[in-house]
Short mmCIF file of C-alpha atoms in Angstrom, two decimals:
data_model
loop_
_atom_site.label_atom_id
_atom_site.label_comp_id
_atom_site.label_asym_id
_atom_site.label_seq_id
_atom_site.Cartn_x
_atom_site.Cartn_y
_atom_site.Cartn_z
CA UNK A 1 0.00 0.00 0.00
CA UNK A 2 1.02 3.24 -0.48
CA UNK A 3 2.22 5.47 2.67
CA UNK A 4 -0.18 7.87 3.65
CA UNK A 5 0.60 11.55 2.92
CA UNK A 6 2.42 13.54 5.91
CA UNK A 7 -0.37 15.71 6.59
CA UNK A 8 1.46 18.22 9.15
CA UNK A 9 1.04 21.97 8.42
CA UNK A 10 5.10 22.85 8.33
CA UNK A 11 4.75 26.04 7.54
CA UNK A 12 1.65 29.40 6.61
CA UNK A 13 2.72 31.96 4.14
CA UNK A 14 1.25 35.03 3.06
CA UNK A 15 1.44 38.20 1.12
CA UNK A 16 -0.88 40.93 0.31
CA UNK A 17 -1.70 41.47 -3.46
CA UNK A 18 -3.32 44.07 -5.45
CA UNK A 19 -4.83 43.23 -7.99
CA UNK A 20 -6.32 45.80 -10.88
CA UNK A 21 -10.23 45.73 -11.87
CA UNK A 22 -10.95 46.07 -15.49
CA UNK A 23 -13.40 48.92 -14.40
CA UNK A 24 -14.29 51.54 -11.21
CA UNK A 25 -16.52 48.77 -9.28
CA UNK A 26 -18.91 51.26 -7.21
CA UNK A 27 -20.62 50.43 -3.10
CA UNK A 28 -22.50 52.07 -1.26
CA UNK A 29 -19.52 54.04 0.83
CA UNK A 30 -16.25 54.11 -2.04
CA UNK A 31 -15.21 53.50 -5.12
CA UNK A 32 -12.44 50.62 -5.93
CA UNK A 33 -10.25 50.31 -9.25
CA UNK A 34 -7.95 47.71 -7.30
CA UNK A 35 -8.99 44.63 -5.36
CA UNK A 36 -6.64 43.53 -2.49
CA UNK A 37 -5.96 40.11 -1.45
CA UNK A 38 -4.48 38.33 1.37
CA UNK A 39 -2.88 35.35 -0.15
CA UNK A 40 -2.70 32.48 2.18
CA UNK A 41 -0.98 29.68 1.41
CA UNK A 42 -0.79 26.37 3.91
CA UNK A 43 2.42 24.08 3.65
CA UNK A 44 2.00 20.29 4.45
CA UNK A 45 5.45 18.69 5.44
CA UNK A 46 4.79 15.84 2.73
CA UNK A 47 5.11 18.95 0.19
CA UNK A 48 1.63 20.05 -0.53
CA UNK A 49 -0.10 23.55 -0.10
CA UNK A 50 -2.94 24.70 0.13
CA UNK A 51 -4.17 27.83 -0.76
CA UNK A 52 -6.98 30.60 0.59
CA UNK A 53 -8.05 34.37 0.67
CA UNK A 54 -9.10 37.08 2.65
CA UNK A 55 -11.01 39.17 0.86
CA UNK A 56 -13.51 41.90 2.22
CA UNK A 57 -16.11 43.66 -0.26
CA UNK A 58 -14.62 47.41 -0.60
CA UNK A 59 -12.68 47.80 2.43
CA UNK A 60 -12.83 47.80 6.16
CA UNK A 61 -16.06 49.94 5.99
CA UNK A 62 -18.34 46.36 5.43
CA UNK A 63 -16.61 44.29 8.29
CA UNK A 64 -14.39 46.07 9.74
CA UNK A 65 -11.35 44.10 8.62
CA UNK A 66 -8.94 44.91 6.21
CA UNK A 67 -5.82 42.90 4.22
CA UNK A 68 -3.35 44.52 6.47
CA UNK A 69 -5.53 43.47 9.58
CA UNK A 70 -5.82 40.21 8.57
CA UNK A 71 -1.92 39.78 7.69
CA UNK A 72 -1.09 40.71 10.99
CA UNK A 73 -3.66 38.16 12.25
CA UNK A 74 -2.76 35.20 10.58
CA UNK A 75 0.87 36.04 11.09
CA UNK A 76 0.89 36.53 14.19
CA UNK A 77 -1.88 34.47 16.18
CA UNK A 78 -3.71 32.13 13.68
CA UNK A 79 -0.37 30.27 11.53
CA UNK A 80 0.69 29.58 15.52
CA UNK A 81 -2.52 27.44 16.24
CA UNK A 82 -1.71 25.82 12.68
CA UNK A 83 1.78 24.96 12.65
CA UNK A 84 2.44 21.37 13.63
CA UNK A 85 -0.53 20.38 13.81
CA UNK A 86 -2.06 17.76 11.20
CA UNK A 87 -4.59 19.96 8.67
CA UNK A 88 -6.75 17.11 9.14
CA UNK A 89 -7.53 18.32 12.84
CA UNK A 90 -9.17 21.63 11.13
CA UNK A 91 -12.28 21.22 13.36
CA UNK A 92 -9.80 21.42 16.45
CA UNK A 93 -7.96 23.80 14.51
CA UNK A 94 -11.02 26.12 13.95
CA UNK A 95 -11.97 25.81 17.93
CA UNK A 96 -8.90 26.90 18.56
CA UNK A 97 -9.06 29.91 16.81
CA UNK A 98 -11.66 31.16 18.68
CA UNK A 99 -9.89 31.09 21.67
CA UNK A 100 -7.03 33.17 20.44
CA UNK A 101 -8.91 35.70 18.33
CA UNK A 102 -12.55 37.06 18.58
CA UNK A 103 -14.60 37.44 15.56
CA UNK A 104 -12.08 38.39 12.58
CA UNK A 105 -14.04 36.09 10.05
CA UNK A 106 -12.45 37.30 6.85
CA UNK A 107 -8.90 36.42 8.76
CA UNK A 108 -10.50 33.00 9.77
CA UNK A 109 -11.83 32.29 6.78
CA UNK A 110 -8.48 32.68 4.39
CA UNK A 111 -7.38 30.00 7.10
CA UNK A 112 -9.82 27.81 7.05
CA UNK A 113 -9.89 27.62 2.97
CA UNK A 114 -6.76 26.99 2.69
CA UNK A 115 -6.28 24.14 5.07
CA UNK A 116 -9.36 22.46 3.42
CA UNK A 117 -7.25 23.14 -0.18
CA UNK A 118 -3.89 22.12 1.53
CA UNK A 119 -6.00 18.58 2.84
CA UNK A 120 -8.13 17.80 -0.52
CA UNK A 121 -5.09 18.15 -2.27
CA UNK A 122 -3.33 16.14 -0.31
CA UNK A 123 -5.58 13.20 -0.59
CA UNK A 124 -6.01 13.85 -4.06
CA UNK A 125 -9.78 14.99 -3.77
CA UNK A 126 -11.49 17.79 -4.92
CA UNK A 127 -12.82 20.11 -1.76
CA UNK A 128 -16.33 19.80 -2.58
CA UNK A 129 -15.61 15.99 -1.49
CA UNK A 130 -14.64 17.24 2.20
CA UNK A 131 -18.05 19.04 1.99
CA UNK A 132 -20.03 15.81 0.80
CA UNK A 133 -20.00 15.53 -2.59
CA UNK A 134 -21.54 17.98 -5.52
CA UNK A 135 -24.84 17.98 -5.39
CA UNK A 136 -24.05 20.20 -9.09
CA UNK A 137 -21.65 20.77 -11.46
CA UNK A 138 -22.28 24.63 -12.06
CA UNK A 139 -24.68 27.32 -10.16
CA UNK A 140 -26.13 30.40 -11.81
CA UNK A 141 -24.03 33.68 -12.01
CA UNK A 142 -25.35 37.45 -11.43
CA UNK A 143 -23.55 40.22 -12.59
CA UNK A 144 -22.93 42.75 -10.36
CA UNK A 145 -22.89 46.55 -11.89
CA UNK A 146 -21.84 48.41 -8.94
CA UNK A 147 -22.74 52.08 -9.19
CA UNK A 148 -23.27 52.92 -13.05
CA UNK A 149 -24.92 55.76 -14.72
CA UNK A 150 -27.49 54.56 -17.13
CA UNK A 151 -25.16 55.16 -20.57
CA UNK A 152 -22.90 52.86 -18.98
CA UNK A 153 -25.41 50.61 -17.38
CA UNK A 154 -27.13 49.13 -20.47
CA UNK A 155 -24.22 48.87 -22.69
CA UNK A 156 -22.29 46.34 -20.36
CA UNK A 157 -25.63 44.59 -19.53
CA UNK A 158 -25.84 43.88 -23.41
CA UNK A 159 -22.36 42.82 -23.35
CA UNK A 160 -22.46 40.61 -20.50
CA UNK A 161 -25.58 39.19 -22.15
CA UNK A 162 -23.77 38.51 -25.57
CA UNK A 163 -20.68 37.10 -24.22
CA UNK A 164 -21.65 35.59 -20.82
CA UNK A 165 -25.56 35.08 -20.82
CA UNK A 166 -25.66 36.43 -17.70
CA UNK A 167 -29.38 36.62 -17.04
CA UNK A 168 -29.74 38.50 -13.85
CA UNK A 169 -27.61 41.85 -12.57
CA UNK A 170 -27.57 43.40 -9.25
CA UNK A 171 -27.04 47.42 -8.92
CA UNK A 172 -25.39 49.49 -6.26
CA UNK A 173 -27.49 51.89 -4.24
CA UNK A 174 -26.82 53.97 -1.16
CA UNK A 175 -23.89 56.25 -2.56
CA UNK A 176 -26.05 59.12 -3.59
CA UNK A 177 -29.41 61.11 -3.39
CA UNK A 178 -32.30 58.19 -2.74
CA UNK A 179 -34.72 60.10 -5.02
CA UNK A 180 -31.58 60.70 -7.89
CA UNK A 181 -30.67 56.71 -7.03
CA UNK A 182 -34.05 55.52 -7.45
CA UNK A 183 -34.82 57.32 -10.16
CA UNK A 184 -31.76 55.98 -12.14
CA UNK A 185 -32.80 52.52 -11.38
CA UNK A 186 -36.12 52.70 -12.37
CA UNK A 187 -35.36 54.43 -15.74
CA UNK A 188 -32.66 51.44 -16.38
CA UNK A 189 -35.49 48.67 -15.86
CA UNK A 190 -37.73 50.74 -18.11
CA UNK A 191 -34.78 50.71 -20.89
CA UNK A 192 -34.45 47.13 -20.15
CA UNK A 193 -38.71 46.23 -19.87
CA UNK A 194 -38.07 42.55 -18.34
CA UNK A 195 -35.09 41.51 -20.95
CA UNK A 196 -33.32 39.79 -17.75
CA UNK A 197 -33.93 39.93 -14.06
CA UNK A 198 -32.76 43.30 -11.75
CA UNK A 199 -32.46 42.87 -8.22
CA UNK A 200 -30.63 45.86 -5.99
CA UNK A 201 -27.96 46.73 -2.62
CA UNK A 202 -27.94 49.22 -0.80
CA UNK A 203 -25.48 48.00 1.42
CA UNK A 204 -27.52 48.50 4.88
CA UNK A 205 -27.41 52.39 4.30
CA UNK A 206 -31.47 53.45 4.21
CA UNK A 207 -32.45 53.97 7.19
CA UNK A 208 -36.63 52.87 7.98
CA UNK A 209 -39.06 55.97 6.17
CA UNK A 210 -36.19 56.31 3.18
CA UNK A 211 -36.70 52.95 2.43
CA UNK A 212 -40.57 52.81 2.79
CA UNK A 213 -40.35 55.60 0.71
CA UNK A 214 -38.40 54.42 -2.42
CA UNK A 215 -38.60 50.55 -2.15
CA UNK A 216 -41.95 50.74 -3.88
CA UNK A 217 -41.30 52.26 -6.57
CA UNK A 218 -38.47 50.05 -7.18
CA UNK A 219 -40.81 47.19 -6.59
CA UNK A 220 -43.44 49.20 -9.57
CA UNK A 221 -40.51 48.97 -11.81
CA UNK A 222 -39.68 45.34 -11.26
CA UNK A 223 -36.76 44.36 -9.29
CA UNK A 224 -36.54 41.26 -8.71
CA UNK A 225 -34.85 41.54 -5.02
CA UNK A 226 -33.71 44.03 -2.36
CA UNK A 227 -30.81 42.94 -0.69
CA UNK A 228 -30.12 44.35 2.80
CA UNK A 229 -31.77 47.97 2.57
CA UNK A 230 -31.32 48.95 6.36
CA UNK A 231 -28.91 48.31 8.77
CA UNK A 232 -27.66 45.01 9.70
CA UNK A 233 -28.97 45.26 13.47
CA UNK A 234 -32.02 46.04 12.66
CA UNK A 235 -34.36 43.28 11.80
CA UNK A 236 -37.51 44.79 12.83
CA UNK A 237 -37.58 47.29 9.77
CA UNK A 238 -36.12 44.46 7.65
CA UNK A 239 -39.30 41.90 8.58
CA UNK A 240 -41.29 45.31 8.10
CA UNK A 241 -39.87 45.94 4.56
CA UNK A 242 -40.35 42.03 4.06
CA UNK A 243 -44.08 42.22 4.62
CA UNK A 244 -44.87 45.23 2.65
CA UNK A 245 -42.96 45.53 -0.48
CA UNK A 246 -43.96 42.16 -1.81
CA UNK A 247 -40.75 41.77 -2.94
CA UNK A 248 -38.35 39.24 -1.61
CA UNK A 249 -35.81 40.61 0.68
CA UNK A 250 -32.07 39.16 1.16
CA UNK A 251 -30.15 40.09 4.21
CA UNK A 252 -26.26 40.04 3.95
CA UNK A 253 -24.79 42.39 6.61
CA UNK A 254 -27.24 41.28 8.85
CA UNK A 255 -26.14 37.40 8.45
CA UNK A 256 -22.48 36.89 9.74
CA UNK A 257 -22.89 33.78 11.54
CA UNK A 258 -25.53 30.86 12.15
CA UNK A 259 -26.70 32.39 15.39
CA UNK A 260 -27.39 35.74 13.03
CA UNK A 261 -28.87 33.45 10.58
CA UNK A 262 -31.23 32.00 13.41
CA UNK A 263 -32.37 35.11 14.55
CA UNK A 264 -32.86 36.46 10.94
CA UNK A 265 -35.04 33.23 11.06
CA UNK A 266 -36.71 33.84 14.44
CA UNK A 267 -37.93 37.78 13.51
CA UNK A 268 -39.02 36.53 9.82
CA UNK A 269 -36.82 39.32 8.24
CA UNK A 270 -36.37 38.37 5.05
CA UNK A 271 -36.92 35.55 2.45
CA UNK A 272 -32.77 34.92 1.72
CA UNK A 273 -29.97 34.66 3.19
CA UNK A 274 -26.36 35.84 1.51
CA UNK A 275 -23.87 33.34 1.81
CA UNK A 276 -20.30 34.73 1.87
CA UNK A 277 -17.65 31.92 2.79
CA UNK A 278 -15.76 34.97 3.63
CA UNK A 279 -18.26 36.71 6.26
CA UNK A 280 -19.02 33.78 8.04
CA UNK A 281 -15.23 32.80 8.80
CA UNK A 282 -14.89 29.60 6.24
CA UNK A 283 -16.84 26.45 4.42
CA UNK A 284 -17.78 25.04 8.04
CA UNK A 285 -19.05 28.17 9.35
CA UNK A 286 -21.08 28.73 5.59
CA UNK A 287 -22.31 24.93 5.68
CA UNK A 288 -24.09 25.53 9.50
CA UNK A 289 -25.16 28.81 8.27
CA UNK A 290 -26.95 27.33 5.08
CA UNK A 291 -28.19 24.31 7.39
CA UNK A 292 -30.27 26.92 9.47
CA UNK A 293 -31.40 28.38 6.55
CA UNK A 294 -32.71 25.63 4.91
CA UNK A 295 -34.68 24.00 8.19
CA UNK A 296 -36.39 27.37 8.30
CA UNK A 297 -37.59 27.01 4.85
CA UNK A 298 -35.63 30.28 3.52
CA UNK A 299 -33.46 30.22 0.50
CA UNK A 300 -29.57 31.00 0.24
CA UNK A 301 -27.81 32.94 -2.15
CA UNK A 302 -23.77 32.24 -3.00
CA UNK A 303 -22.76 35.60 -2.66
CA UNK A 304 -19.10 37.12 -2.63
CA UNK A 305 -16.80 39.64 -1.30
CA UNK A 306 -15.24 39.90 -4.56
CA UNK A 307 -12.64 37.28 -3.90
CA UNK A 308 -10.40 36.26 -6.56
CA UNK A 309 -9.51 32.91 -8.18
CA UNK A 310 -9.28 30.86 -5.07
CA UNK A 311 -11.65 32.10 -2.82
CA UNK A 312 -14.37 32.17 -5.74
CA UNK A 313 -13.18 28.49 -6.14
CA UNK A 314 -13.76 27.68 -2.73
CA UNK A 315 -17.18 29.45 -2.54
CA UNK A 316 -17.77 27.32 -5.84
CA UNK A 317 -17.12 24.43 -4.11
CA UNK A 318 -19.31 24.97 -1.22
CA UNK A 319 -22.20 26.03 -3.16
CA UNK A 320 -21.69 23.32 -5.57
CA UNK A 321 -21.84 20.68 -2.25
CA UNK A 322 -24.47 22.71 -0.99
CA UNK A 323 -28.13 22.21 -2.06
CA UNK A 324 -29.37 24.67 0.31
CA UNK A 325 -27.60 27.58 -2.19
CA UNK A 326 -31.12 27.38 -4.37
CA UNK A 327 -31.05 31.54 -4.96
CA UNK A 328 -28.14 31.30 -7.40
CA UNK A 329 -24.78 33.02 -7.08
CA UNK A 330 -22.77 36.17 -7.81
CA UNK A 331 -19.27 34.45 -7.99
CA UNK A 332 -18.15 36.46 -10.44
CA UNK A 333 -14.66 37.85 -8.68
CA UNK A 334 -12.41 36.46 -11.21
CA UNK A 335 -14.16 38.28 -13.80
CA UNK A 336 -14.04 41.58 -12.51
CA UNK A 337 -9.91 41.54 -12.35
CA UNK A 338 -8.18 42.74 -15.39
CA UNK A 339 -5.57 39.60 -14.80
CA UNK A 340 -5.57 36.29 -13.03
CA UNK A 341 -3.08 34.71 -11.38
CA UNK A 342 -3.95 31.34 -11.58
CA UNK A 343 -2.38 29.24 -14.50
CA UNK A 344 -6.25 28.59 -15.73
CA UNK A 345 -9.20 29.98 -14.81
CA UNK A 346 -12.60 29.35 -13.91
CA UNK A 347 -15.21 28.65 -16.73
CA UNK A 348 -18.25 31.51 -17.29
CA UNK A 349 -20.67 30.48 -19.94
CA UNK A 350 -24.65 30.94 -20.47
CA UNK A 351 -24.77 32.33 -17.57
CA UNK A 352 -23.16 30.28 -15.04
CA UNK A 353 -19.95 29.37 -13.39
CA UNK A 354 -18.70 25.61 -13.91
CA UNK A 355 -17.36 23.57 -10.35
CA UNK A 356 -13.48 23.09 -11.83
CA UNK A 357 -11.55 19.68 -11.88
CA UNK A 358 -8.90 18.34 -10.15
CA UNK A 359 -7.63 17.84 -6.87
CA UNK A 360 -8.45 20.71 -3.95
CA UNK A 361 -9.54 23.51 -5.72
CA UNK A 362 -8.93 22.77 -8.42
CA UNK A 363 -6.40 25.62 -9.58
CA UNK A 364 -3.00 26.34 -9.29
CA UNK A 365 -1.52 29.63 -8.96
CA UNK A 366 0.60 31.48 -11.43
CA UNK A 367 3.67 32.55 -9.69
CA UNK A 368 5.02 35.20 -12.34
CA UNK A 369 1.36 36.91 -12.10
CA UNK A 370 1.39 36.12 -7.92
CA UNK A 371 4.59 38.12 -7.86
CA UNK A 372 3.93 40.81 -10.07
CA UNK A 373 0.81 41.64 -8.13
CA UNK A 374 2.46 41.25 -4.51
CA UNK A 375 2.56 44.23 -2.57
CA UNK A 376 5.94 45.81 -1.00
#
């Protein structure tokens, strides 16, 4: 028989990269033309690594972590609860986390994503295996439009349509003027009239009579979904917008764990839950997250941070494993960078995202491109 691989981490990397977007990508609170990533990568003494990202959605303004914070973080407190330990003992690995550092998801999560690369890859399994199995092959794909004026709106709609098939596309809201915002979106659906599916963000910034004052005429226009119009705390104006708009309601900021998920459940606050791998601290924290969901009858959404290659992989993987993720996906990270870094990428076709080959994540990383991109 052959000798079973040496599954002791030996050694956690990481490095910060920026990486360009091929446009301005617009939130509620700032602008980015650069995405940053914390590049973790996990070392097995038998030779493998595994790799994993931190990644938050703008900036420290969604979660209050940032790269830098997180570098420090796995440097200095999570790689010592991983070294010499076997990456097979992630559970204890995980618990142990938690008793060195509070909260710091994003930090956690680049962690735990990379240990479950580092271990699939190492057993020469893909990652959706360590999550039970694909219950798909591929998951659908919105495109996200940030903050766009309309001349700019509907001509990369139609391209995204022609080249992609993307079907559905989400639009940033929160930035500006509700009444100037509102209006914009509404004249967009009208320019549109039902072509594909519109659904909105506005990033928890509304507070309770701004958005009972614009959400239905947003709703009069069409979109499809509001996604987290008031702040994350508070659920009684989210169950409130839930019940009146007749429009399905996702909550994001307000989900960054399974007991946020529970309560979300217990007030009736919305009809979805957003799913970021990266929120909730890694694929165990998302798969109890998605479990809570799903006994409560609401539907999940694979939504993103804006990760790159990997962490879109691993999101991919979990969603893929997942059957509770029945609200689609907006994995579309990889897309939005003007370069990858990965020696191939991930598939995008009629719409959809494909679950790649291959053991772990199924993607290796291009070190010319990794390097190039590394920050001083």
């Amino acid at each position: 028989m052959p000798a079973a691989p040496d599954l002791t981490i030996e050694r956690v990397d990481t490095r910060i990269l920026d990486v360009p977007l091929i446009r301005p990508h617009g939130f509620a609170t700032m602008t980015a033309t650069a995405q940053p990533i914390l590049l973790v990568s996990v070392h097995l003494a038998g030779g493998v690594v595994g790799y994993g990202e931190g990644v938050v959605p703008g900036g420290p303004w969604w979660g209050g972590e940032s790269v830098e914070t997180m570098k420090v973080i796995v440097d200095r407190y999570l790689a010592p609860v991983m070294v010499g330990r076997e990456v097979s003992d992630l559970a204890g690995i995980l618990v142990d986390f938690g008793k060195v550092v509070a909260n710091d998801r994003f930090a956690k999560a680049s962690c735990d994503v990379a240990m479950h690369d580092a271990w699939a890859r190492a057993l020469g399994i893909p990652v959706r295996d360590l999550l039970g199995g694909a219950a798909r092959d591929s998951i659908e794909v919105t495109w996200a439009l940030g903050v766009l004026p309309l001349e700019k709106a509907v001509p990369e709609i139609e391209e995204r349509i022609a080249e992609f098939g993307h079907r559905s596309f989400k639009l940033k809201m929160g930035s500006g003027d509700p009444t100037v915002d509102t209006g914009r979106i509404v004249q967009l659906a009208g320019e549109l009239d039902g072509r594909v599916g519109l659904r909105i963000d506005v990033n928890a910034r509304w507070d309770r009579m701004t958005a009972l004052r614009h959400l239905p005429a947003l709703a009069e226009a069409g979109i499809e979904l509001f996604e987290q119009p008031t702040p994350a705390d508070d659920l009684a104006t989210l169950r409130e917008i839930t019940r009146r708009t007749g429009v399905p309601v996702m909550a994001d900021e307000s989900v960054c764990s399974p007991s946020d998920a529970l309560a979300v459940v217990r007030e009736e606050a919305a009809d979805v839950i957003a799913l970021k791998t990266t929120k909730l601290g890694g694929l165990r924290e998302s798969v109890k997250t998605a479990a809570v969901a799903e006994a409560a009858g609401l539907a999940c959404h694979g939504a993103t941070s804006l990760e790159g290659p990997f962490g879109t992989a691993a999101s991919l993987h979990f969603a893929c494993a997942t059957p509770a993720v029945n609200f689609g996906s907006e994995l579309f990270g990889p897309m939005l960078l003007k370069e990858s870094y990965t020696t191939t990428d991930l598939v995008y076709a009629d719409g959809r995202v494909t679950l790649p080959e291959g053991p772990g994540l199924g993607l290796e990383p291009d070190a010319a491109a990794v390097s190039r991109f590394t920050r001083d």
